[in-house]
mmCIF file of C-alpha atoms and ligand atoms in Angstrom:
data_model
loop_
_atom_site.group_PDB
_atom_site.id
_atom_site.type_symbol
_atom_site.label_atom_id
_atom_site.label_comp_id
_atom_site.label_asym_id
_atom_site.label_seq_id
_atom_site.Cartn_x
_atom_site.Cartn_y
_atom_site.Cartn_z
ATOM 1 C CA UNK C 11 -44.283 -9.757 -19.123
ATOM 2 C CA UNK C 12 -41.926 -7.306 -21.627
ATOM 3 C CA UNK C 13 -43.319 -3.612 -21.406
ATOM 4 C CA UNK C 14 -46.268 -2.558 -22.952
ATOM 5 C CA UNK C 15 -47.452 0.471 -25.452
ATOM 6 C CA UNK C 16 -46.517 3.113 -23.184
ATOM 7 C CA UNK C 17 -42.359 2.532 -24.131
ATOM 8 C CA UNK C 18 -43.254 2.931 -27.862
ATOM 9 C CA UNK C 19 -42.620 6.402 -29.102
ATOM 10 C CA UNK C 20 -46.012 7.918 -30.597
ATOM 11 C CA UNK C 21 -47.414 7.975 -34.199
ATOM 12 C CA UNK C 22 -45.856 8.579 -36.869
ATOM 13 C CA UNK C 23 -42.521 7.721 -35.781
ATOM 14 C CA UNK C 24 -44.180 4.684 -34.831
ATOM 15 C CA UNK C 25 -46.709 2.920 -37.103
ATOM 16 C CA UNK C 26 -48.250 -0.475 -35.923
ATOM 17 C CA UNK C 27 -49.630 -1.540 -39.320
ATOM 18 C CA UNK C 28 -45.800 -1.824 -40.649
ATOM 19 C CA UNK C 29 -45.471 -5.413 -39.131
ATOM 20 C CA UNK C 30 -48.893 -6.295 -40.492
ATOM 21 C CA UNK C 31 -48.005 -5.844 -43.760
ATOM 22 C CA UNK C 32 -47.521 -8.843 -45.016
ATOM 23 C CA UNK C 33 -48.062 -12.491 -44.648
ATOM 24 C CA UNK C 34 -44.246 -12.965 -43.749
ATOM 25 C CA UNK C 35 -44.119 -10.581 -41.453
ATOM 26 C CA UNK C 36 -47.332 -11.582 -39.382
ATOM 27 C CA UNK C 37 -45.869 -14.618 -39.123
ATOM 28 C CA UNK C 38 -42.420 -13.100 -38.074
ATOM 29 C CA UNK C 39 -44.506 -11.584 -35.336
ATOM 30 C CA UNK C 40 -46.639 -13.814 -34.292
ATOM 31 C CA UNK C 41 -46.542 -14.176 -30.522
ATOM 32 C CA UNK C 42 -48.127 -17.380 -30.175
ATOM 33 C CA UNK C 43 -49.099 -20.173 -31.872
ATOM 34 C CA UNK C 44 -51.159 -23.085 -32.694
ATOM 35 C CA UNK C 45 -49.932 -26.365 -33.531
ATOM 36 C CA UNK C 46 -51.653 -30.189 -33.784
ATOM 37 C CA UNK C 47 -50.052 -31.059 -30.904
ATOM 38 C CA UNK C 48 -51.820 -28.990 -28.917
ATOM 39 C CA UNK C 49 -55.098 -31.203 -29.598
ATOM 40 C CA UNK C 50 -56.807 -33.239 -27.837
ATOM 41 C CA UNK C 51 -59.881 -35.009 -29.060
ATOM 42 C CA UNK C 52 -62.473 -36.310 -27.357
ATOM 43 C CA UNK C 53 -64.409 -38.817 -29.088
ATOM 44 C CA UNK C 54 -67.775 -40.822 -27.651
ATOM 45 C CA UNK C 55 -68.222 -44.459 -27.895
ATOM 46 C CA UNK C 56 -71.156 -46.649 -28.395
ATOM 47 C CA UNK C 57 -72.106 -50.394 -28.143
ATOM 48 C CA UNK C 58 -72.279 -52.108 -31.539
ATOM 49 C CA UNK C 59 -70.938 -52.929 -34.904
ATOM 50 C CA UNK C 60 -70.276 -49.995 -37.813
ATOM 51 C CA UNK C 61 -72.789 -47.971 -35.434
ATOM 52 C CA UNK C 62 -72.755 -44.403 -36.372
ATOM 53 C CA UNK C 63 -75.001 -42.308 -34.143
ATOM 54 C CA UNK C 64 -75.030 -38.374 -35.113
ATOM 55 C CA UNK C 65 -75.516 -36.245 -31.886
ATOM 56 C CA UNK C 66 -78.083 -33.547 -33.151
ATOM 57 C CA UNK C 67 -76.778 -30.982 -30.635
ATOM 58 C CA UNK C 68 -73.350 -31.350 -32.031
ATOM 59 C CA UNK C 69 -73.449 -31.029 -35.434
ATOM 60 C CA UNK C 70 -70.172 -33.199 -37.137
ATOM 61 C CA UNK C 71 -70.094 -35.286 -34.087
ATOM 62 C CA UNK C 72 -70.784 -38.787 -33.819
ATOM 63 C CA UNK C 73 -71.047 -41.695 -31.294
ATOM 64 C CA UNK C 74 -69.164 -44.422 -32.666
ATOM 65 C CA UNK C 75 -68.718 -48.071 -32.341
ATOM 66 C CA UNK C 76 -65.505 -49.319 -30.903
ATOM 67 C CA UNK C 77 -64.380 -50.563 -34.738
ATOM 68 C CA UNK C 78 -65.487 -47.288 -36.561
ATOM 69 C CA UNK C 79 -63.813 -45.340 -33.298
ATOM 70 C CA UNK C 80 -60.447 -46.983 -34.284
ATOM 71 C CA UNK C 81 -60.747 -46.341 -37.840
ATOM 72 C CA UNK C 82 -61.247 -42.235 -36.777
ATOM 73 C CA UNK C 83 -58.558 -42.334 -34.521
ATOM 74 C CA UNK C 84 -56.714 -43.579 -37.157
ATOM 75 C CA UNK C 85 -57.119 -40.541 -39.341
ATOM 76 C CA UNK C 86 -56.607 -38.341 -35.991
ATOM 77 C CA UNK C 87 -53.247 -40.066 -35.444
ATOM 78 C CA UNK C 88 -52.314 -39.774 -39.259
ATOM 79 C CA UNK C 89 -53.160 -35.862 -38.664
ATOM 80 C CA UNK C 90 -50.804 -35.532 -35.964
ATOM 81 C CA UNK C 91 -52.970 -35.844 -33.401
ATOM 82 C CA UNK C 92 -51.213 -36.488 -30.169
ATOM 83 C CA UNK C 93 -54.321 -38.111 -27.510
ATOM 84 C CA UNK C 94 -57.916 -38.276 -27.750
ATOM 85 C CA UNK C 95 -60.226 -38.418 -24.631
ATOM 86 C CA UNK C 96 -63.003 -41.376 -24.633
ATOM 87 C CA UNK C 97 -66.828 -40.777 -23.532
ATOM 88 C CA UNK C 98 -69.289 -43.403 -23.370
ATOM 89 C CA UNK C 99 -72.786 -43.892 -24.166
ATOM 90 C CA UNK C 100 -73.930 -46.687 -21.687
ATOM 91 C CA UNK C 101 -77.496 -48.035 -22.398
ATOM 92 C CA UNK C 102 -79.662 -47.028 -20.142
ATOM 93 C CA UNK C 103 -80.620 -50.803 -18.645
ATOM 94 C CA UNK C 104 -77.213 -50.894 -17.912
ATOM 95 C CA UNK C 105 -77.384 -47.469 -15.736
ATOM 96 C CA UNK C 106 -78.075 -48.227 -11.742
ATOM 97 C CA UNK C 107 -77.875 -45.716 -8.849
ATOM 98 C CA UNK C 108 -74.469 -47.099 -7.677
ATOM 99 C CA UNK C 109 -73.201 -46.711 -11.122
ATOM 100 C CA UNK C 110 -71.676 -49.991 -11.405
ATOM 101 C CA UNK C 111 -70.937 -50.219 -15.004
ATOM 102 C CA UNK C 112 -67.990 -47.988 -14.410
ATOM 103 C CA UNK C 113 -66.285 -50.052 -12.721
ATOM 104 C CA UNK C 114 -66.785 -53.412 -15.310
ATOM 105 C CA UNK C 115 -63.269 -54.027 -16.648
ATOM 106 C CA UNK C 116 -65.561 -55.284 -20.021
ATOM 107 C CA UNK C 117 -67.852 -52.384 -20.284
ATOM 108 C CA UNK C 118 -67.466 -49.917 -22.847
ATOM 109 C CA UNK C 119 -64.343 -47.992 -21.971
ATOM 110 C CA UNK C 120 -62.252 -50.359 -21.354
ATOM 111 C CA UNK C 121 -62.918 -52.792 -24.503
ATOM 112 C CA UNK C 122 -62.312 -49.456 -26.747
ATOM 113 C CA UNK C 123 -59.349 -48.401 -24.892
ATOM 114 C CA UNK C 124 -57.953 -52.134 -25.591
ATOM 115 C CA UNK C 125 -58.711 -51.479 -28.630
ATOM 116 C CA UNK C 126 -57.644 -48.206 -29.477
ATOM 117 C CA UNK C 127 -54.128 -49.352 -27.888
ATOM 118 C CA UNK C 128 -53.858 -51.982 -29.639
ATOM 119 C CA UNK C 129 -54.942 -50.780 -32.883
ATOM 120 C CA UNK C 130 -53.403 -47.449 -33.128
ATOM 121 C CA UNK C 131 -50.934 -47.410 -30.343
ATOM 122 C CA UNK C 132 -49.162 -44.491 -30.731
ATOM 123 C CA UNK C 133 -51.991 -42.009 -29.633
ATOM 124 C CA UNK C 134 -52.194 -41.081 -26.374
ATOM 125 C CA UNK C 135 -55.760 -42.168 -24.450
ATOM 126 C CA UNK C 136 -57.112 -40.341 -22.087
ATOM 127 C CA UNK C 137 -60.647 -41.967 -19.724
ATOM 128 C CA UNK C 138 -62.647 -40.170 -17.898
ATOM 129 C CA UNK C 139 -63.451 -40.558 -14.208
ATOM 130 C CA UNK C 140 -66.967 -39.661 -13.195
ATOM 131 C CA UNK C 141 -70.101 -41.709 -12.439
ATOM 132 C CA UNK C 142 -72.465 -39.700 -14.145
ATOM 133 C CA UNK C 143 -71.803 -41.427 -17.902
ATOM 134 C CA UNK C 144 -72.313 -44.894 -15.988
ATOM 135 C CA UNK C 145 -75.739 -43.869 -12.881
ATOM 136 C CA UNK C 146 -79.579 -43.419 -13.307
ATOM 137 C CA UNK C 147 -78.793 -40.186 -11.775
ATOM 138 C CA UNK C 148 -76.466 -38.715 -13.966
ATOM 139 C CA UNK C 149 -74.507 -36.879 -10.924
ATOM 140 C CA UNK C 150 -71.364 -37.392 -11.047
ATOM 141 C CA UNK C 151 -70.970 -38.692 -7.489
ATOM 142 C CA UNK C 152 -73.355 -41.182 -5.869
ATOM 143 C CA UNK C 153 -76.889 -39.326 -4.742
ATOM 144 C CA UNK C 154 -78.286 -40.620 -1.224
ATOM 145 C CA UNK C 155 -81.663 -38.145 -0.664
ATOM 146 C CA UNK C 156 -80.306 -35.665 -2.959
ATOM 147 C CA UNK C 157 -76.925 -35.247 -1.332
ATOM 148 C CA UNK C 158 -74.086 -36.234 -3.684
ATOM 149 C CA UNK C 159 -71.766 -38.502 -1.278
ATOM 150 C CA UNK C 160 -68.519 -37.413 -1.561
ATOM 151 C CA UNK C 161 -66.140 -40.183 0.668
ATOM 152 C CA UNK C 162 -68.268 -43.256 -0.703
ATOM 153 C CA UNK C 163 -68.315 -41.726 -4.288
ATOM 154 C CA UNK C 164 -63.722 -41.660 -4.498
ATOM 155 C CA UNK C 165 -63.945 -45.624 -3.395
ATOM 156 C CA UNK C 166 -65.522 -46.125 -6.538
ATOM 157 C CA UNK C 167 -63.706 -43.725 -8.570
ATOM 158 C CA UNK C 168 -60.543 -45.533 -7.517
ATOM 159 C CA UNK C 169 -62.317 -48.563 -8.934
ATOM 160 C CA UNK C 170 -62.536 -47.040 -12.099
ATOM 161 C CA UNK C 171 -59.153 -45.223 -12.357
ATOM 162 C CA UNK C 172 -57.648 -48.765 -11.774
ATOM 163 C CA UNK C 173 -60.095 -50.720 -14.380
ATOM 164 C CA UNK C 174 -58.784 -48.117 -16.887
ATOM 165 C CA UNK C 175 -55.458 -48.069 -16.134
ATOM 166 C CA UNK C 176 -55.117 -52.272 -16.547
ATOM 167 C CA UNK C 177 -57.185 -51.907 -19.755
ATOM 168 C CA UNK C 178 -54.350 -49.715 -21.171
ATOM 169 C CA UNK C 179 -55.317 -46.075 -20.267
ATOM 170 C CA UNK C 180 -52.636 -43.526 -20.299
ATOM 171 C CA UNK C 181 -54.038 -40.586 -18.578
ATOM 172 C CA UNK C 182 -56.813 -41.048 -15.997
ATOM 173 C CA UNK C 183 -59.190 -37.597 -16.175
ATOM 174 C CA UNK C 184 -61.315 -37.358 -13.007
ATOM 175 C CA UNK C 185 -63.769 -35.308 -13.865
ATOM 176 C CA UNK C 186 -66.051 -35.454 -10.910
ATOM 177 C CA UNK C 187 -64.961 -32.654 -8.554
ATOM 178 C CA UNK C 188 -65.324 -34.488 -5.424
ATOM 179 C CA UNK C 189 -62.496 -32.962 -2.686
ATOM 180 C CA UNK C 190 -59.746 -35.495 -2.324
ATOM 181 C CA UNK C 191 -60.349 -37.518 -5.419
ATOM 182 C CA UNK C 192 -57.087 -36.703 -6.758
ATOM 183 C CA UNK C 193 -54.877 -38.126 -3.812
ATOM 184 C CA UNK C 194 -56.755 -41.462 -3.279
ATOM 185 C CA UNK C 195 -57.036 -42.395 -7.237
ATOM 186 C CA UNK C 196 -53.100 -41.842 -6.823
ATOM 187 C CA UNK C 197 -52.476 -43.943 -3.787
ATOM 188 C CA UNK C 198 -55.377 -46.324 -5.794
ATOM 189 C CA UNK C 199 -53.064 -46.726 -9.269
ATOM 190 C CA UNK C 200 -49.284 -47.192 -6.929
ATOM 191 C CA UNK C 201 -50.866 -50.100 -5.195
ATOM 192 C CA UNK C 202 -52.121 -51.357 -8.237
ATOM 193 C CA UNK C 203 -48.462 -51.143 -10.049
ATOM 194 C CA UNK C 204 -49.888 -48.192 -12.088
ATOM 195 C CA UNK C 205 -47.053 -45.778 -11.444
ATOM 196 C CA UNK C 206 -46.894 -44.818 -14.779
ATOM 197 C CA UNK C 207 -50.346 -43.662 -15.421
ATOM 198 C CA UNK C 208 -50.549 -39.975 -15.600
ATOM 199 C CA UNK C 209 -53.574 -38.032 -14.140
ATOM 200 C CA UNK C 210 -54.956 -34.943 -15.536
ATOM 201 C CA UNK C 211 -57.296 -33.165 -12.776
ATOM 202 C CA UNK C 212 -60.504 -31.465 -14.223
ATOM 203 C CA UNK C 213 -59.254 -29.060 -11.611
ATOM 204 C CA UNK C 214 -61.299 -25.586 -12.058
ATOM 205 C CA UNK C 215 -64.297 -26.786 -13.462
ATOM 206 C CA UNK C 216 -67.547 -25.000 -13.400
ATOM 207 C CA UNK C 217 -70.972 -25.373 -12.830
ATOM 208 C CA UNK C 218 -71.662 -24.512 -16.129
ATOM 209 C CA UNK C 219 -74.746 -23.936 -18.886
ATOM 210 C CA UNK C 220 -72.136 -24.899 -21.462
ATOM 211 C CA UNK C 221 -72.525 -28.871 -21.020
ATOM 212 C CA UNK C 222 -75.820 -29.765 -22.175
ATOM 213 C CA UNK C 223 -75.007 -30.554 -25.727
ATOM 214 C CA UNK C 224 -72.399 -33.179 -23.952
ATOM 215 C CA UNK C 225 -75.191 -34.445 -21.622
ATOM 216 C CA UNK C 226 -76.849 -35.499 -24.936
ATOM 217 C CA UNK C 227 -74.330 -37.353 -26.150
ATOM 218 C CA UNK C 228 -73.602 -39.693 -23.403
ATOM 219 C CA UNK C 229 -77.826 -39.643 -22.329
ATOM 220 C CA UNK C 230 -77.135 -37.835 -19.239
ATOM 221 C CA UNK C 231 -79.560 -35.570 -19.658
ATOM 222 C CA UNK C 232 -82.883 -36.569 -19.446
ATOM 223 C CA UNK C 233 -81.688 -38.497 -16.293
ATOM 224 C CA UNK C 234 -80.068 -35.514 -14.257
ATOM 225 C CA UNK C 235 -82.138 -33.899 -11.466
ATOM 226 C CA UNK C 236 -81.262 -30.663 -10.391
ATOM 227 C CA UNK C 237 -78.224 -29.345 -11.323
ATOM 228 C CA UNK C 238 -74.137 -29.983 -10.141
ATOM 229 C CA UNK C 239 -73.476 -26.534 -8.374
ATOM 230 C CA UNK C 240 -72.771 -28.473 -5.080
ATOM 231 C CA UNK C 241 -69.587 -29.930 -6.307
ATOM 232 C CA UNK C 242 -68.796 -28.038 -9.750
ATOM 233 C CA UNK C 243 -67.155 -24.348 -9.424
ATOM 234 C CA UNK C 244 -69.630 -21.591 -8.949
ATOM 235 C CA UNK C 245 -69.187 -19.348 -11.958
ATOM 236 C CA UNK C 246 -68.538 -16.164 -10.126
ATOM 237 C CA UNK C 247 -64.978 -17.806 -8.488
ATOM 238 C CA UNK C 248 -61.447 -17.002 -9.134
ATOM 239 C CA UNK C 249 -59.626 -17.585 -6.214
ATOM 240 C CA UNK C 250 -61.620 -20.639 -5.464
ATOM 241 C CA UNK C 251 -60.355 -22.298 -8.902
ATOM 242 C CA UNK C 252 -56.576 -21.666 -7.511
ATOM 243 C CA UNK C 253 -57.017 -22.842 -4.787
ATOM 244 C CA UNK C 254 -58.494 -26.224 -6.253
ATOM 245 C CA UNK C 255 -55.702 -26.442 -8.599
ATOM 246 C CA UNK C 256 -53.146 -25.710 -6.006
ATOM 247 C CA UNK C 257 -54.776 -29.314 -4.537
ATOM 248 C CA UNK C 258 -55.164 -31.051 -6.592
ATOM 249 C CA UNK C 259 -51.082 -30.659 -7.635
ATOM 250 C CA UNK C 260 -50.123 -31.400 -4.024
ATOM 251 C CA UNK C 261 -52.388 -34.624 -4.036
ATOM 252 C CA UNK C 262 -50.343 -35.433 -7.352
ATOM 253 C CA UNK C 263 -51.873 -34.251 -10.361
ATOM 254 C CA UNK C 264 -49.552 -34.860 -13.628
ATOM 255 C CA UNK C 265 -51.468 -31.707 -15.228
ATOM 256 C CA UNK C 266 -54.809 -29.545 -14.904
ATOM 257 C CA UNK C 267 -57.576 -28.245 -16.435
ATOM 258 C CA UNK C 268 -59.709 -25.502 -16.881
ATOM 259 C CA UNK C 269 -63.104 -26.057 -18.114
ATOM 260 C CA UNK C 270 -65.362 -24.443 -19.715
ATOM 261 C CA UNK C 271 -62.811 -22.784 -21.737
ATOM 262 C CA UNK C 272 -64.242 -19.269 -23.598
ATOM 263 C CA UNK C 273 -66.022 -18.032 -20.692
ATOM 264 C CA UNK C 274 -62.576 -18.528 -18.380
ATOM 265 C CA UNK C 275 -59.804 -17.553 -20.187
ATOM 266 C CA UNK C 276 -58.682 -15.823 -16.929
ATOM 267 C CA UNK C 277 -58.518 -18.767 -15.285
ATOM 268 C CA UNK C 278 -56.516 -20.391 -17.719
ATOM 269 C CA UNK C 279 -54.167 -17.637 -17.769
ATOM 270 C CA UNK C 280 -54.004 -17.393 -13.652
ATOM 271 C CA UNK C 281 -53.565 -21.477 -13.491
ATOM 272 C CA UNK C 282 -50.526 -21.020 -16.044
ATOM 273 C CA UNK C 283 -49.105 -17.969 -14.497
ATOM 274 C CA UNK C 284 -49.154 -19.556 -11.201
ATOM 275 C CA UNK C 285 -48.430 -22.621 -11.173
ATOM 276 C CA UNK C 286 -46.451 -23.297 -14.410
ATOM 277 C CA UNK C 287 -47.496 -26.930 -14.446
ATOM 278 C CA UNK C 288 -48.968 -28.307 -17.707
ATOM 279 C CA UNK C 289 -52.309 -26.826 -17.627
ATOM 280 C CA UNK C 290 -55.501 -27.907 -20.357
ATOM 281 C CA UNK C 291 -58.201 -26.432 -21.207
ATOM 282 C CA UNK C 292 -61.484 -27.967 -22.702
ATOM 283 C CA UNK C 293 -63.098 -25.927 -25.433
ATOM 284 C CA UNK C 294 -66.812 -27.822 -24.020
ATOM 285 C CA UNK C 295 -69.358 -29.131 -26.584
ATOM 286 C CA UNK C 296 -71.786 -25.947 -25.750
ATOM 287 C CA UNK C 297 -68.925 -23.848 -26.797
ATOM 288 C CA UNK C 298 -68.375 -25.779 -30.411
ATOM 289 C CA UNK C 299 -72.813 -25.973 -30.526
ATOM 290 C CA UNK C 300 -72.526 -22.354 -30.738
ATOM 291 C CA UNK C 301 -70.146 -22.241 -33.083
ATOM 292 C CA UNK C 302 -71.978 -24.909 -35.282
ATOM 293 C CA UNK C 303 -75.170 -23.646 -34.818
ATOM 294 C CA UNK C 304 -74.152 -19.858 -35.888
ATOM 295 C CA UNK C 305 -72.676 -21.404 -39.514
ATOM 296 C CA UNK C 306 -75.126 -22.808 -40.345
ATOM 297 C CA UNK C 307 -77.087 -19.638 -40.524
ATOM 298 C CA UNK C 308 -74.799 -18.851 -42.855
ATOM 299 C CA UNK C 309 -74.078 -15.785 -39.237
ATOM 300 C CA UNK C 310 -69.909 -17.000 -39.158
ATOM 301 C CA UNK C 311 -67.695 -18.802 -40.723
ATOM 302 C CA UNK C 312 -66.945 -22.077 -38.959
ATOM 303 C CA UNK C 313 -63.363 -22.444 -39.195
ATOM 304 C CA UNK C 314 -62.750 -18.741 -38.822
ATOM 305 C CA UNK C 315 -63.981 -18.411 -35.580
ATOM 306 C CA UNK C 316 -62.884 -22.209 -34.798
ATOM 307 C CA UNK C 317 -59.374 -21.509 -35.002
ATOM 308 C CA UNK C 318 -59.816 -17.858 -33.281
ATOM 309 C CA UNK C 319 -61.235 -19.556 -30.562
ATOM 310 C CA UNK C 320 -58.182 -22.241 -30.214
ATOM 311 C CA UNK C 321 -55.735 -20.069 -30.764
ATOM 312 C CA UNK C 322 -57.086 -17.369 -28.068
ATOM 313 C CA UNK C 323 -56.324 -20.467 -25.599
ATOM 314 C CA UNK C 324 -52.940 -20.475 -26.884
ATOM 315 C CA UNK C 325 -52.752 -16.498 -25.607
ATOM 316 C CA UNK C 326 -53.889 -17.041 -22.392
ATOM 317 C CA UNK C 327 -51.155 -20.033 -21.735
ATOM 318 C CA UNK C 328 -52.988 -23.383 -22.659
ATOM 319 C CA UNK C 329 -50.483 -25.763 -23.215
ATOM 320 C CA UNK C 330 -53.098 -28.302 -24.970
ATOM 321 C CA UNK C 331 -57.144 -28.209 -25.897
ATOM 322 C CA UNK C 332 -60.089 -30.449 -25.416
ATOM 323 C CA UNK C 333 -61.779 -29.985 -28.601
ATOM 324 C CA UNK C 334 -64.206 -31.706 -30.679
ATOM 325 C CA UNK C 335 -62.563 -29.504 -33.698
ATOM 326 C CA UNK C 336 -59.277 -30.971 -32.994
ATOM 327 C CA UNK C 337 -59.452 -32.811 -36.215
ATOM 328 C CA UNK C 338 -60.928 -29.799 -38.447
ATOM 329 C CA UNK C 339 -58.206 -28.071 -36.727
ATOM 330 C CA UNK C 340 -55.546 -30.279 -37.858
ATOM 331 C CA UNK C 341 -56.436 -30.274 -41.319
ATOM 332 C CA UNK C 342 -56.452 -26.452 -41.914
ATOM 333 C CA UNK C 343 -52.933 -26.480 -39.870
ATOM 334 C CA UNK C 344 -51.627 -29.017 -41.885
ATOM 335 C CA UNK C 345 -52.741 -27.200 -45.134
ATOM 336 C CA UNK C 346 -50.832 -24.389 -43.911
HETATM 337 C C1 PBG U 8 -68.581 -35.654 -16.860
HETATM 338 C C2 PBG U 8 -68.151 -34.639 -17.853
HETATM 339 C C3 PBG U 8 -68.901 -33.574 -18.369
HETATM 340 C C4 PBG U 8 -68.114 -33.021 -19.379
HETATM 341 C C5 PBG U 8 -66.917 -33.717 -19.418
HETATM 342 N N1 PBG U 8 -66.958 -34.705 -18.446
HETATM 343 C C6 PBG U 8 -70.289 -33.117 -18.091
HETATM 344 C C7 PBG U 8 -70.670 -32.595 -16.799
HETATM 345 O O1 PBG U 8 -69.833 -32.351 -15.915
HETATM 346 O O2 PBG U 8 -71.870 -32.446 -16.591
HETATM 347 C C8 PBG U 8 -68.546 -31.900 -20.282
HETATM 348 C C9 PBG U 8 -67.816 -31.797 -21.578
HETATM 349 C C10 PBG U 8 -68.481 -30.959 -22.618
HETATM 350 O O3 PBG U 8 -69.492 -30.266 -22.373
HETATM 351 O O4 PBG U 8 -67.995 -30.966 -23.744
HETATM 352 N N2 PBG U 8 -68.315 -35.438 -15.561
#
């Protein structure tokens, strides 16, 4: 860090307004900065043909079929767009306490990533690795009387990190915040041949009110008993989030996460500061509902506060966002 305020002489030999003057030389001075390729978004998918499923809780945000889902990441690509991140909606007669669908190398995921690969290869795709999208329970681990197994929940995660990664994934996310996961779903893709697939740890993620809108979208919620606290980051924790990231990068994570975003901008800009490694944050779908829902009282403006919120990220040290703004983002950057 340069010096701060206290090296500048005093008013009125110096005046701060002169380099806000104009629109040059804000940008002149502009100490950090927002660009598409900082964006990741994440998209949901959904069984079905031209299916187009509005998520009320997420206004602008649909489920979409795996042909529609191509068409979008089309346009995301064509933006400049450099990854999305895929979330399904499994039907719930498909959803068992073991949570087998996520491990079906034809269920959902896997027949959009072919598709998104082959379709518009040259956007990054990112899975997720968690049970809760795929069990009756909608834990993220598997529940046996109301404990969420830890050991027996990674065998299956490795299962899915390898189903992924032979459909054509690029970046396995675990997501799941059982200790260890990131080590074994390493060991699990080298055996396979999958040296090349990157994994990006959900490292420092909370238990957090901010998901619910999310829980929505992939029908989580009505399904969830309880709540995740006894695996996901108690909200009061700093040094507890460091120490998960420092982990998770010595059991191989490619890059890390923060998550919720707003409500830990410290973390973000601890995880960057110490450990320099490529470090995400995801700007969560409670954090976008509020956002939303405040427009359309007419309260903010949308992409005002939209882009103050992505570029604060850039402040604290995010070197990319989770956001399902990325491509509202885009467009205003690419207007200029
Ligand atoms: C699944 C998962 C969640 C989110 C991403 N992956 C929900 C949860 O942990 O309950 C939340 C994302 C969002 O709120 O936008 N493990």
């Amino acid at each position: 860090m340069t010096a701060g305020p206290s090296v500048s002489p005093s008013y009125p030999t110096t005046r701060m307004r002169r380099n806000r003057a104009s629109p040059w030389i804000r940008r002149l001075v502009a100490e950090s900065r927002l660009s598409v390729d900082d964006l990741i978004w994440p998209v949901f998918v959904v069984e079905g043909t031209g299916a187009r499923q509005p998520i009320p809780s997420m206004p602008g945000v649909d489920r979409l079929s795996t042909d529609l889902l191509s068409e979008e990441v089309a346009k995301a690509r064509d933006l400049g767009i450099p990854a999305v991140a895929i979330f399904p909606y499994i039907e719930p007669s498909l959803k068992t306490p073991d949570g087998r669908e996520a491990v079906n190398p034809n269920g959902l995921v896997c027949r959009a990533v072919r598709e998104l690969k082959s379709s518009v290869p040259e956007i990054g795709v990112i899975c997720d690795v968690a049970l809760d999208e795929f069990n009756s329970d909608g834990h993220d681990g598997i529940v046996r009387d109301g404990i969420i197994l830890n050991d027996e929940t990674i065998e299956i995660l490795c299962q899915q990190s390898v189903v992924q990664a032979e459909a054509g994934c690029d970046i396995i996310a675990p997501s799941d915040m059982m200790d260890g996961r990131i080590g074994a779903i390493r060991k699990a893709l080298d055996d396979k041949g999958f040296q090349d697939v990157s994994i990006m740890s959900y490292a420092a993620k909370y238990a957090s009110g901010y998901y619910g809108p999310f829980r929505d979208a992939v029908g989580s919620s009505g399904a969830l008993t309880g709540d995740k606290k006894t695996y996901q980051m108690d909200t009061a924790n700093t040094e507890e989030a460091l120490r998960e990231v420092a982990m998770d990068i010595s059991e191989g994570a490619d890059s890390v996460m923060v998550k919720p975003g707003l409500p830990y901008l410290d973390m973000v800009w601890r995880v960057k500061e110490s450990f320099g490694v490529p470090t995400f944050v995801y700007n969560v779908s409670g954090e976008y509902a509020m956002l939303k829902a405040a427009a359309a009282q007419g309260w903010l403006d949308y992409d005002h506060v939209m882009m103050e919120a992505l570029r604060s990220f850039k402040r604290a040290g995010a070197d990319g966002i989770l956001t399902y703004a990325a491509c509202d983002a885009a467009r205003i950057l690419n207007d200029g």
